[in-house]
Amino acid sequence: MSRRERLLAPTYRHFYEQPLMIERAEGVWMYDRDGRRYLDAYNNVPILGHCHPEVVRAICEQSRVLNTHTRYITEEPVRLAEELLATLPQQLDSAVFTCTGSESNDLAVQVSRAVTGGTGFIITDCAYHGATDVLAGLSPEEGNPLGAGVYAVHPPLRSADAERFTADVARCIERMRDDGVRIAALLVDTIFSSDGVAAEPRGFLQDAVRQVRAAGGLFIADEVQPGFGRLGETMWGFARHDVLPDLVTMGKPMGNGYPVAALVGRRGLLESFARTRQYFNTYGGNNVACAAARAVLRVIRDEGLMLNAQRTGHYLMARLRTLAGRCAAIQDVRGAGLFVGVEFGGNAERAWGATEQVRRIVNVLRGRGVLVGATGRGGAVLKIRPPLTFGREHADLLVEELERAIGAG
Ligand code: PMP
């Protein structure tokens, strides 16, 4: 820790009051240097489980043969595009490869500005879309001020809020008009992870998207968190809402830990962008990254991980709801597949607000060998997002330890 603090810039943070030093990981388990294991119910990057052998093999094999960029014609990016686009609606027929979700969102912002001629964006009020300068203005979760032309709406965390959400989007569009701002796009994470997870009712995005399109804007689905089958029934979060995005951004789990990300969109839009703009990303779409991403798609299919996410997710949410029935601190359990949020209300007896309560629970769980995180405004929602290989035995362990941690505060 002292070496890290001395050598790495003070921009870095760790998760826990007692920072965790991890040495290796396999499947749903992470191991510290004393060999103690931790159940990983937090990390959505290793979607197939940590160090999945198929991905490791694909990376090693491709590294031996060729690793170069997209200025040459090589097989891997084209094969990845074929396989990735096959998981998306046919209208979304062109891919651009990048290295991070931030780069994908930054490019989506550039494309939507260029093709609409607008500069206005609607986002949610605790959104996170990435680390670039432009995205900082679209990421109020980090405490950043909204950028010029950026308008925020509160997502419908509870089902009953769906109509209010649609009305808020309509009001935003009116405000933009009054302010003389032309709309470029609605940009949302389709599971609203940093807002605290909003999953129901399915379809609540449809009216918002319709209004944005009518005003001349695009719909950008940020699938960095919900994508790649985590939600169980659908490969992509927007599909749960039965809406068709103009642009889709993805990253995080795409390479199971290897940096690979993408922007996918309608060819017409990208053609229009490419008339005046090029996009080159040195490592985006490199052969090894593509091999890793192809292995991820293959394993999701071959190991039936979406079905497992659906079944284990169902089981986990049912157990969490039963726990909520006997635990007044839990206000709500929501999510889809293996993306679950548990909202807390605070502990009046101990005079803890929800933020403090969740912070303590996360740290107690860490001490007991279970890793989860906090999300939502003020961190009042426990975020559960394990690898999709999570089984019932892991869900049982998580819920039992959570019950103990709630008791312990
Ligand atoms: N969009 C969402 C919804 C995210 O959660 C993140 C990362 N937390 C990003 C974009 C940015 O991705 P990256 O960190 O790979 O740049």
Tab-separated table of C-alpha atoms and ligand atoms in Angstrom:
chain	number	residue	atom	x	y	z
A	1	MET	CA	0.000	0.000	0.000
A	2	SER	CA	2.740	2.435	0.825
A	3	ARG	CA	4.471	1.756	-2.513
A	4	ARG	CA	1.187	2.208	-4.321
A	5	GLU	CA	0.505	5.445	-2.523
A	6	ARG	CA	3.964	6.745	-3.224
A	7	LEU	CA	4.077	5.771	-6.894
A	8	LEU	CA	0.534	6.021	-8.200
A	9	ALA	CA	-1.126	9.402	-8.487
A	10	PRO	CA	-3.650	10.377	-5.824
A	11	THR	CA	-6.374	9.943	-8.436
A	12	TYR	CA	-6.724	6.277	-7.397
A	13	ARG	CA	-9.266	4.966	-4.892
A	14	HIS	CA	-9.919	1.629	-3.283
A	15	PHE	CA	-13.254	0.105	-2.388
A	16	TYR	CA	-13.074	-0.864	1.245
A	17	GLU	CA	-12.085	0.582	4.603
A	18	GLN	CA	-9.679	-2.354	4.773
A	19	PRO	CA	-8.304	-2.373	1.219
A	20	LEU	CA	-8.172	-5.747	-0.411
A	21	MET	CA	-4.961	-7.067	-1.913
A	22	ILE	CA	-5.905	-9.594	-4.545
A	23	GLU	CA	-3.390	-11.970	-6.065
A	24	ARG	CA	-5.388	-14.205	-8.333
A	25	ALA	CA	-8.919	-15.096	-9.316
A	26	GLU	CA	-10.771	-17.977	-10.890
A	27	GLY	CA	-14.449	-18.303	-11.762
A	28	VAL	CA	-16.542	-16.486	-9.142
A	29	TRP	CA	-13.715	-16.437	-6.600
A	30	MET	CA	-10.961	-13.904	-5.928
A	31	TYR	CA	-8.029	-14.809	-3.658
A	32	ASP	CA	-5.915	-12.593	-1.445
A	33	ARG	CA	-2.257	-13.267	-0.756
A	34	ASP	CA	-3.029	-15.393	2.274
A	35	GLY	CA	-5.093	-17.640	0.038
A	36	ARG	CA	-8.360	-16.433	1.546
A	37	ARG	CA	-11.148	-16.518	-0.986
A	38	TYR	CA	-13.828	-13.923	-1.682
A	39	LEU	CA	-17.070	-14.516	-3.526
A	40	ASP	CA	-17.148	-11.995	-6.359
A	41	ALA	CA	-20.701	-10.661	-6.569
A	42	TYR	CA	-19.534	-7.287	-7.803
A	43	ASN	CA	-17.390	-7.383	-10.918
A	44	ASN	CA	-19.248	-7.364	-14.209
A	45	VAL	CA	-16.130	-7.359	-16.385
A	46	PRO	CA	-15.281	-11.076	-15.870
A	47	ILE	CA	-18.726	-11.989	-17.141
A	48	LEU	CA	-17.670	-15.609	-17.853
A	49	GLY	CA	-15.882	-15.871	-14.517
A	50	HIS	CA	-12.355	-14.702	-13.824
A	51	CYS	CA	-9.584	-15.980	-16.103
A	52	HIS	CA	-11.904	-18.098	-18.219
A	53	PRO	CA	-9.673	-20.675	-19.969
A	54	GLU	CA	-11.290	-20.142	-23.389
A	55	VAL	CA	-10.501	-16.423	-23.317
A	56	VAL	CA	-6.995	-17.025	-21.977
A	57	ARG	CA	-6.415	-19.556	-24.774
A	58	ALA	CA	-7.807	-17.223	-27.467
A	59	ILE	CA	-5.611	-14.343	-26.261
A	60	CYS	CA	-2.471	-16.530	-26.131
A	61	GLU	CA	-3.037	-18.155	-29.509
A	62	GLN	CA	-3.777	-14.917	-31.322
A	63	SER	CA	-0.804	-13.201	-29.626
A	64	ARG	CA	1.493	-15.788	-31.201
A	65	VAL	CA	0.177	-15.178	-34.707
A	66	LEU	CA	-0.592	-11.507	-35.251
A	67	ASN	CA	-1.540	-8.430	-33.307
A	68	THR	CA	-1.937	-5.315	-35.372
A	69	HIS	CA	-4.413	-2.534	-36.090
A	70	THR	CA	-7.291	-1.959	-38.454
A	71	ARG	CA	-5.328	-0.165	-41.207
A	72	TYR	CA	-4.586	-3.629	-42.591
A	73	ILE	CA	-7.172	-6.073	-43.794
A	74	THR	CA	-7.169	-8.918	-41.295
A	75	GLU	CA	-9.749	-11.553	-40.434
A	76	GLU	CA	-10.375	-11.010	-36.712
A	77	PRO	CA	-12.187	-7.650	-36.669
A	78	VAL	CA	-14.405	-8.726	-39.553
A	79	ARG	CA	-15.262	-12.029	-37.879
A	80	LEU	CA	-15.970	-10.262	-34.615
A	81	ALA	CA	-18.216	-7.777	-36.414
A	82	GLU	CA	-20.126	-10.651	-38.070
A	83	GLU	CA	-20.605	-12.460	-34.775
A	84	LEU	CA	-21.403	-9.371	-32.732
A	85	LEU	CA	-23.844	-7.884	-35.235
A	86	ALA	CA	-25.639	-11.244	-35.379
A	87	THR	CA	-26.661	-10.655	-31.722
A	88	LEU	CA	-28.206	-7.261	-32.552
A	89	PRO	CA	-31.282	-6.191	-34.543
A	90	GLN	CA	-30.511	-6.232	-38.264
A	91	GLN	CA	-30.896	-2.447	-38.570
A	92	LEU	CA	-27.787	-2.080	-36.380
A	93	ASP	CA	-25.380	-3.222	-39.022
A	94	SER	CA	-22.051	-1.394	-38.605
A	95	ALA	CA	-19.426	-1.664	-35.874
A	96	VAL	CA	-16.526	0.517	-34.768
A	97	PHE	CA	-14.078	-1.032	-32.297
A	98	THR	CA	-12.531	0.932	-29.454
A	99	CYS	CA	-10.770	-0.003	-26.206
A	100	THR	CA	-13.077	1.402	-23.531
A	101	GLY	CA	-16.700	2.246	-22.869
A	102	SER	CA	-15.635	5.887	-22.587
A	103	GLU	CA	-14.205	5.909	-26.092
A	104	SER	CA	-17.373	4.307	-27.436
A	105	ASN	CA	-19.604	6.868	-25.727
A	106	ASP	CA	-17.357	9.741	-26.753
A	107	LEU	CA	-17.629	8.598	-30.356
A	108	ALA	CA	-21.414	8.178	-30.017
A	109	VAL	CA	-21.595	11.785	-28.833
A	110	GLN	CA	-19.524	12.907	-31.826
A	111	VAL	CA	-21.647	10.917	-34.287
A	112	SER	CA	-24.943	12.126	-32.855
A	113	ARG	CA	-23.802	15.742	-32.894
A	114	ALA	CA	-22.532	15.446	-36.464
A	115	VAL	CA	-25.591	13.764	-37.942
A	116	THR	CA	-28.285	15.763	-36.139
A	117	GLY	CA	-26.520	19.112	-36.079
A	118	GLY	CA	-27.696	19.287	-32.453
A	119	THR	CA	-25.742	19.752	-29.246
A	120	GLY	CA	-28.382	18.885	-26.638
A	121	PHE	CA	-28.318	15.640	-24.646
A	122	ILE	CA	-30.768	14.132	-22.197
A	123	ILE	CA	-29.254	11.855	-19.560
A	124	THR	CA	-30.283	10.614	-16.124
A	125	ASP	CA	-29.362	12.567	-13.049
A	126	CYS	CA	-26.953	10.046	-11.525
A	127	ALA	CA	-25.561	8.757	-14.823
A	128	TYR	CA	-22.009	7.685	-15.535
A	129	HIS	CA	-20.965	7.424	-19.167
A	130	GLY	CA	-17.200	7.748	-19.064
A	131	ALA	CA	-13.994	9.506	-18.270
A	132	THR	CA	-13.344	11.888	-21.172
A	133	ASP	CA	-13.758	15.638	-20.845
A	134	VAL	CA	-16.998	15.652	-22.840
A	135	LEU	CA	-18.396	12.654	-20.972
A	136	ALA	CA	-17.640	14.278	-17.626
A	137	GLY	CA	-20.386	16.750	-18.524
A	138	LEU	CA	-22.716	13.782	-19.139
A	139	SER	CA	-21.716	11.951	-15.927
A	140	PRO	CA	-23.243	13.699	-12.896
A	141	GLU	CA	-22.687	10.554	-10.781
A	142	GLU	CA	-19.102	11.668	-10.331
A	143	GLY	CA	-20.290	14.993	-8.933
A	144	ASN	CA	-19.446	16.702	-12.230
A	145	PRO	CA	-21.527	19.699	-13.264
A	146	LEU	CA	-23.695	19.105	-16.337
A	147	GLY	CA	-22.039	20.157	-19.587
A	148	ALA	CA	-23.475	22.854	-21.832
A	149	GLY	CA	-26.682	21.616	-23.476
A	150	VAL	CA	-26.975	18.632	-21.121
A	151	TYR	CA	-30.309	18.062	-19.353
A	152	ALA	CA	-30.865	15.470	-16.658
A	153	VAL	CA	-34.012	13.506	-15.770
A	154	HIS	CA	-34.654	11.251	-12.805
A	155	PRO	CA	-35.015	7.599	-13.886
A	156	PRO	CA	-38.009	5.544	-12.745
A	157	LEU	CA	-36.412	3.516	-9.989
A	158	ARG	CA	-39.842	2.225	-8.949
A	159	SER	CA	-42.355	0.897	-11.485
A	160	ALA	CA	-44.882	3.521	-10.465
A	161	ASP	CA	-42.531	6.261	-11.719
A	162	ALA	CA	-42.622	5.268	-15.398
A	163	GLU	CA	-45.159	7.908	-16.485
A	164	ARG	CA	-43.367	10.585	-14.540
A	165	PHE	CA	-40.168	9.657	-16.408
A	166	THR	CA	-41.867	10.075	-19.795
A	167	ALA	CA	-43.283	13.433	-18.708
A	168	ASP	CA	-39.829	14.540	-17.480
A	169	VAL	CA	-38.290	13.730	-20.850
A	170	ALA	CA	-41.053	15.737	-22.580
A	171	ARG	CA	-40.355	18.681	-20.263
A	172	CYS	CA	-36.634	18.450	-21.005
A	173	ILE	CA	-37.305	18.630	-24.738
A	174	GLU	CA	-39.462	21.733	-24.159
A	175	ARG	CA	-36.781	23.339	-22.009
A	176	MET	CA	-34.215	22.685	-24.717
A	177	ARG	CA	-36.478	24.363	-27.246
A	178	ASP	CA	-36.974	27.349	-24.949
A	179	ASP	CA	-33.212	27.565	-24.439
A	180	GLY	CA	-32.603	27.446	-28.194
A	181	VAL	CA	-30.707	24.141	-27.927
A	182	ARG	CA	-31.163	21.614	-30.714
A	183	ILE	CA	-31.393	18.038	-29.462
A	184	ALA	CA	-28.701	15.531	-30.436
A	185	ALA	CA	-29.629	12.476	-28.370
A	186	LEU	CA	-31.084	10.723	-25.382
A	187	LEU	CA	-28.216	8.752	-23.808
A	188	VAL	CA	-29.069	6.202	-21.132
A	189	ASP	CA	-27.619	3.093	-19.549
A	190	THR	CA	-30.495	0.692	-20.203
A	191	ILE	CA	-30.364	-0.797	-16.677
A	192	PHE	CA	-29.605	2.598	-15.049
A	193	SER	CA	-26.880	1.070	-12.913
A	194	SER	CA	-25.290	4.181	-11.449
A	195	ASP	CA	-28.753	5.656	-10.825
A	196	GLY	CA	-29.577	2.710	-8.582
A	197	VAL	CA	-30.974	0.118	-11.091
A	198	ALA	CA	-34.294	0.700	-12.904
A	199	ALA	CA	-35.700	-2.366	-14.629
A	200	GLU	CA	-39.497	-2.271	-14.579
A	201	PRO	CA	-41.924	-1.924	-16.188
A	202	ARG	CA	-40.338	-3.227	-19.346
A	203	GLY	CA	-40.917	-0.855	-22.196
A	204	PHE	CA	-40.792	2.327	-20.127
A	205	LEU	CA	-38.130	3.663	-22.484
A	206	GLN	CA	-40.390	3.492	-25.541
A	207	ASP	CA	-42.329	6.731	-25.069
A	208	ALA	CA	-39.200	8.665	-24.135
A	209	VAL	CA	-37.417	7.444	-27.267
A	210	ARG	CA	-40.442	8.272	-29.439
A	211	GLN	CA	-40.498	11.842	-28.165
A	212	VAL	CA	-36.763	12.312	-28.633
A	213	ARG	CA	-36.990	11.048	-32.220
A	214	ALA	CA	-39.956	13.323	-32.936
A	215	ALA	CA	-37.813	16.261	-31.754
A	216	GLY	CA	-35.020	15.229	-34.153
A	217	GLY	CA	-32.736	13.463	-31.661
A	218	LEU	CA	-31.186	9.999	-31.630
A	219	PHE	CA	-31.345	7.301	-28.993
A	220	ILE	CA	-27.981	6.024	-27.744
A	221	ALA	CA	-28.197	2.858	-25.645
A	222	ASP	CA	-25.240	2.573	-23.281
A	223	GLU	CA	-24.873	-1.195	-22.882
A	224	VAL	CA	-21.540	-1.047	-21.080
A	225	GLN	CA	-23.172	-2.389	-17.894
A	226	PRO	CA	-26.240	-4.386	-18.975
A	227	GLY	CA	-24.929	-5.838	-22.239
A	228	PHE	CA	-23.675	-9.328	-23.109
A	229	GLY	CA	-26.545	-11.293	-21.591
A	230	ARG	CA	-26.310	-10.133	-17.989
A	231	LEU	CA	-30.033	-9.343	-17.884
A	232	GLY	CA	-30.843	-12.973	-18.658
A	233	GLU	CA	-33.628	-12.913	-21.191
A	234	THR	CA	-32.041	-10.592	-23.710
A	235	MET	CA	-28.480	-10.087	-24.826
A	236	TRP	CA	-28.947	-6.289	-24.677
A	237	GLY	CA	-30.744	-4.076	-22.172
A	238	PHE	CA	-32.591	-2.065	-24.821
A	239	ALA	CA	-34.186	-5.299	-26.097
A	240	ARG	CA	-35.951	-5.736	-22.724
A	241	HIS	CA	-37.689	-2.467	-23.530
A	242	ASP	CA	-38.372	-3.491	-27.108
A	243	VAL	CA	-36.856	-0.294	-28.507
A	244	LEU	CA	-34.428	0.082	-31.367
A	245	PRO	CA	-31.481	2.390	-30.653
A	246	ASP	CA	-29.707	4.436	-33.306
A	247	LEU	CA	-26.362	3.813	-31.633
A	248	VAL	CA	-25.288	1.208	-29.094
A	249	THR	CA	-22.153	1.432	-26.971
A	250	MET	CA	-20.591	-1.528	-25.204
A	251	GLY	CA	-17.406	-2.439	-23.348
A	252	LYS	CA	-16.519	-3.789	-19.898
A	253	PRO	CA	-17.419	-7.511	-20.188
A	254	MET	CA	-16.793	-7.617	-23.934
A	255	GLY	CA	-13.309	-9.149	-23.498
A	256	ASN	CA	-13.862	-10.680	-20.028
A	257	GLY	CA	-11.089	-8.360	-18.814
A	258	TYR	CA	-9.174	-7.788	-22.030
A	259	PRO	CA	-9.738	-4.162	-23.120
A	260	VAL	CA	-12.127	-4.214	-26.047
A	261	ALA	CA	-15.217	-2.086	-26.638
A	262	ALA	CA	-17.436	-1.019	-29.514
A	263	LEU	CA	-19.931	1.374	-30.992
A	264	VAL	CA	-22.592	-0.208	-33.164
A	265	GLY	CA	-25.035	1.759	-35.262
A	266	ARG	CA	-27.084	2.044	-38.386
A	267	ARG	CA	-24.895	2.187	-41.475
A	268	GLY	CA	-26.670	5.296	-42.774
A	269	LEU	CA	-25.723	7.270	-39.664
A	270	LEU	CA	-22.119	6.121	-39.665
A	271	GLU	CA	-21.851	6.729	-43.398
A	272	SER	CA	-23.032	10.261	-42.936
A	273	PHE	CA	-20.475	10.769	-40.101
A	274	ALA	CA	-17.687	9.213	-42.181
A	275	ARG	CA	-18.286	11.621	-45.043
A	276	THR	CA	-16.475	14.296	-43.104
A	277	ARG	CA	-14.796	12.420	-40.273
A	278	GLN	CA	-12.472	9.471	-39.860
A	279	TYR	CA	-11.987	7.457	-36.742
A	280	PHE	CA	-8.816	5.575	-35.980
A	281	ASN	CA	-8.068	3.938	-32.669
A	282	THR	CA	-4.637	2.277	-32.521
A	283	TYR	CA	-5.651	-0.610	-30.263
A	284	GLY	CA	-9.353	-0.596	-31.078
A	285	GLY	CA	-10.111	-3.799	-32.973
A	286	ASN	CA	-6.596	-5.204	-32.643
A	287	ASN	CA	-6.464	-8.901	-33.451
A	288	VAL	CA	-5.960	-10.095	-29.896
A	289	ALA	CA	-8.791	-7.932	-28.546
A	290	CYS	CA	-11.052	-9.324	-31.258
A	291	ALA	CA	-10.039	-12.901	-30.436
A	292	ALA	CA	-10.890	-12.270	-26.771
A	293	ALA	CA	-14.290	-10.777	-27.653
A	294	ARG	CA	-15.095	-13.642	-30.016
A	295	ALA	CA	-14.285	-16.122	-27.249
A	296	VAL	CA	-16.628	-14.230	-24.909
A	297	LEU	CA	-19.520	-14.437	-27.384
A	298	ARG	CA	-18.818	-18.142	-27.963
A	299	VAL	CA	-18.716	-19.011	-24.266
A	300	ILE	CA	-21.891	-17.043	-23.479
A	301	ARG	CA	-23.618	-19.196	-26.111
A	302	ASP	CA	-21.938	-22.554	-25.458
A	303	GLU	CA	-22.218	-22.443	-21.659
A	304	GLY	CA	-25.819	-21.188	-21.748
A	305	LEU	CA	-24.870	-18.230	-19.562
A	306	MET	CA	-27.920	-16.118	-20.383
A	307	LEU	CA	-30.206	-18.884	-19.188
A	308	ASN	CA	-28.086	-19.232	-16.057
A	309	ALA	CA	-28.258	-15.466	-15.480
A	310	GLN	CA	-32.023	-15.642	-15.833
A	311	ARG	CA	-32.479	-18.650	-13.522
A	312	THR	CA	-29.939	-17.743	-10.882
A	313	GLY	CA	-31.071	-14.110	-11.060
A	314	HIS	CA	-34.677	-15.170	-10.440
A	315	TYR	CA	-33.650	-17.340	-7.537
A	316	LEU	CA	-31.432	-14.632	-6.053
A	317	MET	CA	-34.116	-11.943	-6.322
A	318	ALA	CA	-36.722	-14.267	-4.790
A	319	ARG	CA	-34.431	-14.968	-1.843
A	320	LEU	CA	-33.642	-11.263	-1.457
A	321	ARG	CA	-37.370	-10.438	-1.493
A	322	THR	CA	-37.985	-13.021	1.222
A	323	LEU	CA	-35.196	-11.418	3.211
A	324	ALA	CA	-36.768	-7.987	2.605
A	325	GLY	CA	-40.018	-9.365	4.089
A	326	ARG	CA	-38.349	-9.860	7.447
A	327	CYS	CA	-35.909	-6.974	7.297
A	328	ALA	CA	-37.401	-3.482	7.508
A	329	ALA	CA	-34.157	-1.849	6.346
A	330	ILE	CA	-34.631	-3.191	2.808
A	331	GLN	CA	-36.910	-0.851	0.864
A	332	ASP	CA	-36.826	-2.487	-2.536
A	333	VAL	CA	-35.234	-5.306	-4.524
A	334	ARG	CA	-35.060	-4.736	-8.259
A	335	GLY	CA	-33.183	-5.794	-11.336
A	336	ALA	CA	-33.065	-8.307	-14.159
A	337	GLY	CA	-31.017	-11.465	-14.529
A	338	LEU	CA	-27.783	-11.057	-12.611
A	339	PHE	CA	-28.035	-7.301	-12.272
A	340	VAL	CA	-29.657	-6.670	-8.925
A	341	GLY	CA	-30.072	-3.585	-6.755
A	342	VAL	CA	-31.154	-3.738	-3.106
A	343	GLU	CA	-32.286	-0.361	-1.818
A	344	PHE	CA	-31.814	0.396	1.855
A	345	GLY	CA	-33.640	2.935	3.998
A	346	GLY	CA	-31.219	3.406	6.887
A	347	ASN	CA	-31.124	2.164	10.450
A	348	ALA	CA	-33.170	4.474	12.675
A	349	GLU	CA	-32.140	2.683	15.886
A	350	ARG	CA	-28.502	3.471	15.234
A	351	ALA	CA	-29.270	6.781	13.525
A	352	TRP	CA	-27.645	5.711	10.278
A	353	GLY	CA	-28.911	7.050	7.000
A	354	ALA	CA	-29.118	4.683	4.025
A	355	THR	CA	-25.704	5.777	2.723
A	356	GLU	CA	-24.005	4.911	5.998
A	357	GLN	CA	-25.929	1.673	6.346
A	358	VAL	CA	-24.966	0.439	2.858
A	359	ARG	CA	-21.360	1.512	3.370
A	360	ARG	CA	-21.196	-0.553	6.551
A	361	ILE	CA	-22.876	-3.562	4.959
A	362	VAL	CA	-20.425	-3.507	2.030
A	363	ASN	CA	-17.499	-3.436	4.453
A	364	VAL	CA	-18.881	-6.120	6.780
A	365	LEU	CA	-19.478	-8.366	3.765
A	366	ARG	CA	-15.925	-7.794	2.584
A	367	GLY	CA	-14.709	-8.890	6.019
A	368	ARG	CA	-16.832	-12.028	5.681
A	369	GLY	CA	-15.522	-12.856	2.211
A	370	VAL	CA	-18.287	-11.517	-0.052
A	371	LEU	CA	-17.731	-8.654	-2.492
A	372	VAL	CA	-20.568	-6.299	-3.453
A	373	GLY	CA	-20.745	-2.562	-4.151
A	374	ALA	CA	-22.926	0.478	-3.580
A	375	THR	CA	-24.705	2.540	-6.208
A	376	GLY	CA	-27.442	5.124	-6.693
A	377	ARG	CA	-27.663	8.655	-5.345
A	378	GLY	CA	-25.699	8.705	-2.088
A	379	GLY	CA	-24.859	5.001	-2.473
A	380	ALA	CA	-28.114	3.790	-0.895
A	381	VAL	CA	-28.441	0.773	-3.160
A	382	LEU	CA	-26.425	-2.406	-2.844
A	383	LYS	CA	-25.190	-3.382	-6.290
A	384	ILE	CA	-24.963	-7.104	-7.059
A	385	ARG	CA	-23.438	-7.961	-10.420
A	386	PRO	CA	-21.555	-11.268	-10.334
A	387	PRO	CA	-20.069	-13.325	-13.167
A	388	LEU	CA	-22.837	-15.086	-15.103
A	389	THR	CA	-21.563	-18.466	-13.922
A	390	PHE	CA	-22.974	-17.634	-10.465
A	391	GLY	CA	-24.930	-20.630	-9.173
A	392	ARG	CA	-27.618	-21.125	-6.521
A	393	GLU	CA	-25.004	-22.105	-3.962
A	394	HIS	CA	-23.321	-18.734	-4.489
A	395	ALA	CA	-26.630	-16.886	-4.264
A	396	ASP	CA	-27.377	-18.748	-1.004
A	397	LEU	CA	-24.022	-17.782	0.467
A	398	LEU	CA	-24.505	-14.156	-0.589
A	399	VAL	CA	-27.998	-13.854	0.933
A	400	GLU	CA	-26.992	-15.592	4.176
A	401	GLU	CA	-23.987	-13.348	4.615
A	402	LEU	CA	-26.063	-10.287	3.700
A	403	GLU	CA	-28.575	-11.145	6.418
A	404	ARG	CA	-25.753	-11.415	8.941
A	405	ALA	CA	-24.218	-8.166	7.729
A	406	ILE	CA	-27.545	-6.321	8.074
A	407	GLY	CA	-27.778	-7.618	11.632
A	408	ALA	CA	-24.255	-6.456	12.282
A	409	GLY	CA	-25.095	-3.101	10.663
B	1	PMP	N1	-20.867	3.645	-19.444
B	1	PMP	C1	-21.243	3.040	-18.303
B	1	PMP	C2	-22.701	2.811	-18.049
B	1	PMP	C3	-20.274	2.639	-17.377
B	1	PMP	O1	-20.644	2.036	-16.248
B	1	PMP	C4	-18.903	2.869	-17.660
B	1	PMP	C5	-17.808	2.424	-16.703
B	1	PMP	N2	-18.135	2.327	-15.389
B	1	PMP	C6	-18.563	3.512	-18.854
B	1	PMP	C7	-19.569	3.859	-19.718
B	1	PMP	C8	-17.136	3.807	-19.187
B	1	PMP	O2	-16.445	2.657	-19.493
B	1	PMP	P1	-14.835	2.612	-19.347
B	1	PMP	O3	-14.510	2.692	-17.893
B	1	PMP	O4	-14.484	1.297	-19.983
B	1	PMP	O5	-14.310	3.751	-20.105
